PDB file of C-alpha atoms in Angstrom:
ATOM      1  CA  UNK A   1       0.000   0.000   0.000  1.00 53.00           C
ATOM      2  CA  UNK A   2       1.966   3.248  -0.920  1.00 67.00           C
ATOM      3  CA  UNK A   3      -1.173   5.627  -0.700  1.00 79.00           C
ATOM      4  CA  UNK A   4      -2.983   5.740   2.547  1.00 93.00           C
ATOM      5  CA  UNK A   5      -6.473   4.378   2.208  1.00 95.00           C
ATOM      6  CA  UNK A   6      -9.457   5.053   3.791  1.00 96.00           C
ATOM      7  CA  UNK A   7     -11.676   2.662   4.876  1.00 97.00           C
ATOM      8  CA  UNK A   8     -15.362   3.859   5.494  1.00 98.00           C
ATOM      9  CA  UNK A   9     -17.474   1.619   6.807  1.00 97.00           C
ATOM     10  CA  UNK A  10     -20.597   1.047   8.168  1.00 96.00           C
ATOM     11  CA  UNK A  11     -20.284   0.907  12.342  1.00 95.00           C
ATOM     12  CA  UNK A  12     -22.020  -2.471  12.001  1.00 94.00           C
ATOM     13  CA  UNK A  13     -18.650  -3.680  11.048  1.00 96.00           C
ATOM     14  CA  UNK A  14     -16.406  -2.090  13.743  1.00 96.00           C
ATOM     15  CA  UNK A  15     -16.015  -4.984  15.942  1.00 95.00           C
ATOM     16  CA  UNK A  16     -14.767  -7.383  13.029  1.00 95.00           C
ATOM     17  CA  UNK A  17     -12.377  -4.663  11.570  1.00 96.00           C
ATOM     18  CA  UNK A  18     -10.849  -4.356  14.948  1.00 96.00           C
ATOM     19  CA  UNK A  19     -10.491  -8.247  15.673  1.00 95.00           C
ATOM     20  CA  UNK A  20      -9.126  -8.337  12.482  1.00 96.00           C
ATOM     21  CA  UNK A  21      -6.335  -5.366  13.012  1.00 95.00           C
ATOM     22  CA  UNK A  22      -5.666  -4.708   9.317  1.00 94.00           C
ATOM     23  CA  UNK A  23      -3.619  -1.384  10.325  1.00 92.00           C
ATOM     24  CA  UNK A  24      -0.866  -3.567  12.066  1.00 93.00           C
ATOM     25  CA  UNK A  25      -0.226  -5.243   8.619  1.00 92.00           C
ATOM     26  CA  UNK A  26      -0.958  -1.908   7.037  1.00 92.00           C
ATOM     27  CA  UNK A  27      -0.069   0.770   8.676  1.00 92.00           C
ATOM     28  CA  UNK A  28      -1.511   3.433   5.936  1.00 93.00           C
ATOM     29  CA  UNK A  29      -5.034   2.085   6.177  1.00 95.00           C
ATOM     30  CA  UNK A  30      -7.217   4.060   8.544  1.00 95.00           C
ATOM     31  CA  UNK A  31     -11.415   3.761   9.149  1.00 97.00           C
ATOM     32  CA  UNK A  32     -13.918   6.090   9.389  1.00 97.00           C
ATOM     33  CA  UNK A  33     -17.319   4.533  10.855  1.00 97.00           C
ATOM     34  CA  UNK A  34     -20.924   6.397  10.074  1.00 97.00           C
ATOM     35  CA  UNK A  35     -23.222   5.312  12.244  1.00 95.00           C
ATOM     36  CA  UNK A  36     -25.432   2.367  11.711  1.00 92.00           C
ATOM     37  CA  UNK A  37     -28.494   3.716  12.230  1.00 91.00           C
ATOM     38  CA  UNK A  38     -28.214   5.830   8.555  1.00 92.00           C
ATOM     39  CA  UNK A  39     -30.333   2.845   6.789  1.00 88.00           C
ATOM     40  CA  UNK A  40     -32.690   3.838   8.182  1.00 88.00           C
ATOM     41  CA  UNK A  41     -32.566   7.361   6.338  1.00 91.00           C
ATOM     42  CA  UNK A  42     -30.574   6.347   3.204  1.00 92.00           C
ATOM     43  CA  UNK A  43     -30.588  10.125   1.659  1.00 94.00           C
ATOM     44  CA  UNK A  44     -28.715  10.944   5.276  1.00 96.00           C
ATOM     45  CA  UNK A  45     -26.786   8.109   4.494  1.00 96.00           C
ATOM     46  CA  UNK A  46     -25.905   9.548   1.043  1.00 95.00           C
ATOM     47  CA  UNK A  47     -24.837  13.093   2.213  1.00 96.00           C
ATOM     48  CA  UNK A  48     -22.839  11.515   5.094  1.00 97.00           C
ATOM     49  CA  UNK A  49     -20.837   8.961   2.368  1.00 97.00           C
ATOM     50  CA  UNK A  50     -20.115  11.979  -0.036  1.00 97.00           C
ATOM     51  CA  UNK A  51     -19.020  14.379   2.606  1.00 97.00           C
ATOM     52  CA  UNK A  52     -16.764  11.339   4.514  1.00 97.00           C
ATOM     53  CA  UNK A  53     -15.626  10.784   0.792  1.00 97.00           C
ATOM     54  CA  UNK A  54     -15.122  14.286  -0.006  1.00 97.00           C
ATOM     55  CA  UNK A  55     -12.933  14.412   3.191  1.00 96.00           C
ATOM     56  CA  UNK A  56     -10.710  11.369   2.542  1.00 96.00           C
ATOM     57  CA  UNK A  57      -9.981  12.996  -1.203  1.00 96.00           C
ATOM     58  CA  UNK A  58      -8.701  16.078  -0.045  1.00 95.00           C
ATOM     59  CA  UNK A  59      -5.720  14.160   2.010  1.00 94.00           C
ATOM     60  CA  UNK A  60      -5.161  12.283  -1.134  1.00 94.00           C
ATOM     61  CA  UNK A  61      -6.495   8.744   0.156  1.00 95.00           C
ATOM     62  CA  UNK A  62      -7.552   6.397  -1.577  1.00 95.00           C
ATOM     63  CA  UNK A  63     -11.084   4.609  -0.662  1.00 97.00           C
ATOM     64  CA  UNK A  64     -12.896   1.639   0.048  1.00 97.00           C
ATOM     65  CA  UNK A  65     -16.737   1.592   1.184  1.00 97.00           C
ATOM     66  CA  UNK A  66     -17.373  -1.053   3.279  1.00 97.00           C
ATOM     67  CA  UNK A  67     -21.331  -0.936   3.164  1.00 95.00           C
ATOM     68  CA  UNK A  68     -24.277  -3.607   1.671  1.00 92.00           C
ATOM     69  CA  UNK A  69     -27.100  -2.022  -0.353  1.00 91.00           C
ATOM     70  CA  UNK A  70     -27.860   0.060   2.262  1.00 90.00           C
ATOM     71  CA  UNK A  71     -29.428   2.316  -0.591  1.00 89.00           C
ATOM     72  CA  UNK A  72     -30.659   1.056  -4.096  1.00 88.00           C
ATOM     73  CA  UNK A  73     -27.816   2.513  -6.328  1.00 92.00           C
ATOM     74  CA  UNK A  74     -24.798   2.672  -3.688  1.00 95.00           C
ATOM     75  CA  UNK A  75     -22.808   0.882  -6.445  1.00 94.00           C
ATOM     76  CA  UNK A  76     -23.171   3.434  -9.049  1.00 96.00           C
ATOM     77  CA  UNK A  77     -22.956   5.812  -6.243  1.00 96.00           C
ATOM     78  CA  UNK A  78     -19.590   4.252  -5.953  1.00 96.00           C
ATOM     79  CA  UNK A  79     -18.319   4.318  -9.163  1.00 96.00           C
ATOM     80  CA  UNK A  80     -19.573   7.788  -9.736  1.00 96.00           C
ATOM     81  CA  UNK A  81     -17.468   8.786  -6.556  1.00 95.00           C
ATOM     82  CA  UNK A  82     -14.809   7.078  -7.930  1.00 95.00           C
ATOM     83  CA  UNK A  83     -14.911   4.718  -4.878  1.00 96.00           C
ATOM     84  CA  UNK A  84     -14.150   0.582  -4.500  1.00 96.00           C
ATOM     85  CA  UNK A  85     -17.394  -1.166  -2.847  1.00 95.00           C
ATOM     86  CA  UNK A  86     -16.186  -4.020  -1.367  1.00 94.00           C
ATOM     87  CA  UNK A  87     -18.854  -6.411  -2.510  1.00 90.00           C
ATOM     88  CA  UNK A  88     -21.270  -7.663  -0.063  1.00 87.00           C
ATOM     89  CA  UNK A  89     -25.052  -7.369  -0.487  1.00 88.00           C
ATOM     90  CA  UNK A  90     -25.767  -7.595   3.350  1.00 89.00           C
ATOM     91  CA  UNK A  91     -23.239  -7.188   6.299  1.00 91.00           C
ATOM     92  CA  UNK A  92     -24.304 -10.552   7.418  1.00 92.00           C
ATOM     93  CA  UNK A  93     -22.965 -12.196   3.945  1.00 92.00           C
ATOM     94  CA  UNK A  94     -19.580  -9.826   4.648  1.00 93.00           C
ATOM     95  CA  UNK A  95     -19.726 -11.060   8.278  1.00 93.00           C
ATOM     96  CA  UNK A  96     -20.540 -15.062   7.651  1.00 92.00           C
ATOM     97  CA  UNK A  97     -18.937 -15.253   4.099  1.00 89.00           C
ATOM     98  CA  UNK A  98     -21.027 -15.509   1.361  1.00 88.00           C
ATOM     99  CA  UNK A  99     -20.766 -19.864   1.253  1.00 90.00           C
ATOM    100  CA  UNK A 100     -22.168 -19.933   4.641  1.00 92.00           C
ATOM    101  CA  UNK A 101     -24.790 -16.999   4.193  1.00 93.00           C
ATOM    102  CA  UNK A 102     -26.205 -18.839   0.952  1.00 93.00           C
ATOM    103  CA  UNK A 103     -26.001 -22.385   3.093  1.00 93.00           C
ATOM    104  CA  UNK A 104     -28.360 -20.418   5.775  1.00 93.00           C
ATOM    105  CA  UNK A 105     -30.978 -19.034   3.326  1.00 93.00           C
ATOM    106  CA  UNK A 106     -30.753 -22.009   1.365  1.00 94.00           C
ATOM    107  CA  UNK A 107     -31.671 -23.863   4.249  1.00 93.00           C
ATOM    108  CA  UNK A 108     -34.478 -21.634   5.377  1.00 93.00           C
ATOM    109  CA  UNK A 109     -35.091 -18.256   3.259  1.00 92.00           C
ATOM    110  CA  UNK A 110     -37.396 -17.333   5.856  1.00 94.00           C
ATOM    111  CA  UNK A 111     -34.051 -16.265   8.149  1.00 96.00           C
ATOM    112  CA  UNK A 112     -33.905 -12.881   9.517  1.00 96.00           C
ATOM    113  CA  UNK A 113     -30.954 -12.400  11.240  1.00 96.00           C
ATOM    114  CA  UNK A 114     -29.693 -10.636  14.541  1.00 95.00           C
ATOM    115  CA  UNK A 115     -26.220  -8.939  15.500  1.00 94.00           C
ATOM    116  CA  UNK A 116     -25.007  -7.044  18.055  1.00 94.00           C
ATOM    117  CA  UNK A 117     -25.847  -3.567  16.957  1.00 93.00           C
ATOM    118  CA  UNK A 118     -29.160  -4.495  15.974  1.00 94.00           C
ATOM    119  CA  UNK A 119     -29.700  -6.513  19.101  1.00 96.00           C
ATOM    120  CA  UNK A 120     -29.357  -3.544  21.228  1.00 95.00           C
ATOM    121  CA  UNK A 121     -31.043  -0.735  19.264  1.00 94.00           C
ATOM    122  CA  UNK A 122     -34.088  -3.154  18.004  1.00 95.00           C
ATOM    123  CA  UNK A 123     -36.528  -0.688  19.698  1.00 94.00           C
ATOM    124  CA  UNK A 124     -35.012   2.264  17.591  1.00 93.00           C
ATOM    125  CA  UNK A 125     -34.375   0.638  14.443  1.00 91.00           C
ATOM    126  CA  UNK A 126     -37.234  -1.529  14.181  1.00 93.00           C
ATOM    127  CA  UNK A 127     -39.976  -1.582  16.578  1.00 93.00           C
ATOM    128  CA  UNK A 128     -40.394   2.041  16.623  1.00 93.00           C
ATOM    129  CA  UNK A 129     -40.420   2.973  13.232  1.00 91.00           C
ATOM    130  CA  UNK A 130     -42.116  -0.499  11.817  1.00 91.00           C
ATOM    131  CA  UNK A 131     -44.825  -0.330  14.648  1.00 94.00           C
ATOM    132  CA  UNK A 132     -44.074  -3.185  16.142  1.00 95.00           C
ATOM    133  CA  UNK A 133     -45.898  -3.491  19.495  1.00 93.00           C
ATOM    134  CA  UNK A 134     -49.067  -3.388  17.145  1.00 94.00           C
ATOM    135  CA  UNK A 135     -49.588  -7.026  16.565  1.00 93.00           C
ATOM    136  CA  UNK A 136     -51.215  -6.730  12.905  1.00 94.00           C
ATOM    137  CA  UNK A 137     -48.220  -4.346  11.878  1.00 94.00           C
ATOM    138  CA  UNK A 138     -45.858  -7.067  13.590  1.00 93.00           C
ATOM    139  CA  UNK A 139     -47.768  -9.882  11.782  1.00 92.00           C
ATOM    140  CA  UNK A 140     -47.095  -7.958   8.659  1.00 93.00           C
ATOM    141  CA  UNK A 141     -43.503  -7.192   8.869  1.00 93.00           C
ATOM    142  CA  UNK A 142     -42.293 -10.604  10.158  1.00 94.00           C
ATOM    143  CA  UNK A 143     -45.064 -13.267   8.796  1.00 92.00           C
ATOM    144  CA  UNK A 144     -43.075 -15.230   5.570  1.00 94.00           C
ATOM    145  CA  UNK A 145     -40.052 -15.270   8.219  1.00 96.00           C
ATOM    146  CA  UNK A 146     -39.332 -18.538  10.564  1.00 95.00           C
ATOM    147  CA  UNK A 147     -36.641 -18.245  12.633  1.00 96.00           C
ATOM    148  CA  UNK A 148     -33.997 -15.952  13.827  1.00 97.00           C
ATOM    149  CA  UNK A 149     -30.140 -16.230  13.424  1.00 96.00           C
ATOM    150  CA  UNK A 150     -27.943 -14.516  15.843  1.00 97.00           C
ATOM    151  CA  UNK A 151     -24.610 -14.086  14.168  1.00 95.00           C
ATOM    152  CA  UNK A 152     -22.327 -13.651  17.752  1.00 95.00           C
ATOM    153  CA  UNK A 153     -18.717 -11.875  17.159  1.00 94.00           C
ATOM    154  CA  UNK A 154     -16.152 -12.405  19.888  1.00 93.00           C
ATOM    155  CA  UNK A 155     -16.048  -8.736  21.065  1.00 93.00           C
ATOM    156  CA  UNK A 156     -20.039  -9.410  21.879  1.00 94.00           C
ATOM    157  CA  UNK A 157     -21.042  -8.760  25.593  1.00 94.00           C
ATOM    158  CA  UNK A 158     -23.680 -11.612  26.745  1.00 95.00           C
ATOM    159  CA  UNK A 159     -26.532 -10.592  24.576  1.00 96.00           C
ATOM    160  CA  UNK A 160     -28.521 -14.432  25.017  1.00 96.00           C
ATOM    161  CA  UNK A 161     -31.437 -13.497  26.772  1.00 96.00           C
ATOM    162  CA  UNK A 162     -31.609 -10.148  24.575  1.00 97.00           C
ATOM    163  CA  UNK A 163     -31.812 -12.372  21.334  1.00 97.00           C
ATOM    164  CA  UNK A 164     -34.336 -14.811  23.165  1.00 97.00           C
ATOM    165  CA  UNK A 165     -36.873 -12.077  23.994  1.00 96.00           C
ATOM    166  CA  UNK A 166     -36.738 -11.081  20.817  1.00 96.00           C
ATOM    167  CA  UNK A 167     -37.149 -14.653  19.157  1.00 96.00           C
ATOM    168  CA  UNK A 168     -40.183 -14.707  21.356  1.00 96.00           C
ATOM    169  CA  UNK A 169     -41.680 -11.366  20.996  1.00 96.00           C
ATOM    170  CA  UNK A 170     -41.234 -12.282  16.974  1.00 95.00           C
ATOM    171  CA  UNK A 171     -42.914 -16.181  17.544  1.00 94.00           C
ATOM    172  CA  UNK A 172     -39.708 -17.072  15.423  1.00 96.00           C
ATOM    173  CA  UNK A 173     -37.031 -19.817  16.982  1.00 96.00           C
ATOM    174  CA  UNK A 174     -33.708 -18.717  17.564  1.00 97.00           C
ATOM    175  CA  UNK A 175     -30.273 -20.229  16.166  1.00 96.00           C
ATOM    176  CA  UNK A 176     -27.038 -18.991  16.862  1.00 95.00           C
ATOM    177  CA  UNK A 177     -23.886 -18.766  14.780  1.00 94.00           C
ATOM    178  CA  UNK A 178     -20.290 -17.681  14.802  1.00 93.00           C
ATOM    179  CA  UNK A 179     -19.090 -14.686  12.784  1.00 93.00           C
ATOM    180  CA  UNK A 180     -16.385 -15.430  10.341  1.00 92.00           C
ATOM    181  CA  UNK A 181     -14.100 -13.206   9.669  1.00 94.00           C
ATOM    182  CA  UNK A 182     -11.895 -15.008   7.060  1.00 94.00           C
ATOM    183  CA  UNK A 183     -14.725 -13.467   4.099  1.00 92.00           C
ATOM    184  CA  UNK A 184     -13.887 -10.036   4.790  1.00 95.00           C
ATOM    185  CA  UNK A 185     -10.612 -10.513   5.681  1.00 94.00           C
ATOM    186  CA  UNK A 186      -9.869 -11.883   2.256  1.00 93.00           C
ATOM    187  CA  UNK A 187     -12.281  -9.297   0.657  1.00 93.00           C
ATOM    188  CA  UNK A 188      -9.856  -6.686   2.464  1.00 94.00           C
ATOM    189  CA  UNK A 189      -6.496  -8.142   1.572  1.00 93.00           C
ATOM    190  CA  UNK A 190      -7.306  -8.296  -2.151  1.00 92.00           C
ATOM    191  CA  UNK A 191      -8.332  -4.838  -2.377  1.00 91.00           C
ATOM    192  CA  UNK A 192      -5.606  -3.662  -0.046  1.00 89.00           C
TER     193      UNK A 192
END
């Protein structure tokens, strides 16, 4: 890496980037997290990306988003930025790889999955804004699904009986699996 690069990335993915400690093998790569919760107002999101962008391109770095379709044309939005997306659809194919995300909805397409940051802001990224303590609106939003993954990271703190409430407030069952990092590691190396 001669140039530095920048690294922006969705917050969702701070706890993997820092297992993974990139900047020890790289020490010109650098991250700037926005915070999760802009999916939830994708125009926000926009402005935030292009101003973070705008930022890293006046120091002359060169950048990768590390973001899903968190908005329909993020790719183009990319491109036009003259920005690398790492490829991922969804952070939990970046965060299980995409072999074992397939294997999951393959299994069951009906999955919705769980991780930490979602875990602990459910209320304000979900059950607020969907309606969720309405039981029709509830019925709506979570009817073709059928169970629940929890994708646990090692940094997590004990978030079990979180993820069961939820799994029961939902009527969905509850499976847990292990982050793995070797996806985005390799995702990260080959760009890098």
């Amino acid at each position: 890496m001669r140039s530095p690069t920048r690294v922006i990335a969705c917050d969702v993915f701070r706890p993997a980037l820092e297992h993974l400690r990139l900047e020890e093998r790289y020490p010109r790569l650098r991250f700037r997290y926005l915070p999760s919760n802009l999916h939830l107002r994708p125009q926000d999101l926009r402005r935030q990306l292009s101003e973070t962008i705008n930022s890293a391109k006046q120091r002359n770095e060169r950048i990768l988003c590390l973001y899903g379709t968190c908005f329909p044309d993020i790719e183009d939005f990319c491109k036009h930025q003259g920005v690398t997306k790492v490829p991922g659809f969804h952070c939990f194919e970046t965060l299980l790889g995409s072999e074992q995300y397939e294997k999951i909805m393959h299994e069951m397409p009906g999955t919705y999955f769980l991780e930490r940051e979602l875990i602990l802001n459910f209320e304000e990224y979900c059950l607020e804004p969907l309606e969720l303590h309405d039981e029709e609106m509830r019925k709506s939003f979570f009817e073709h699904y059928e169970r629940i993954v929890y994708l646990t990271q090692p940094s997590d703190p004990d978030l079990m009986s979180k993820a069961n409430e939820l799994a029961t407030f939902l009527q969905l069952s509850l499976e847990i699996w292990d982050a793995d990092y070797s996806h985005l590691k390799q995702l990260l190396t080959d760009l890098l």
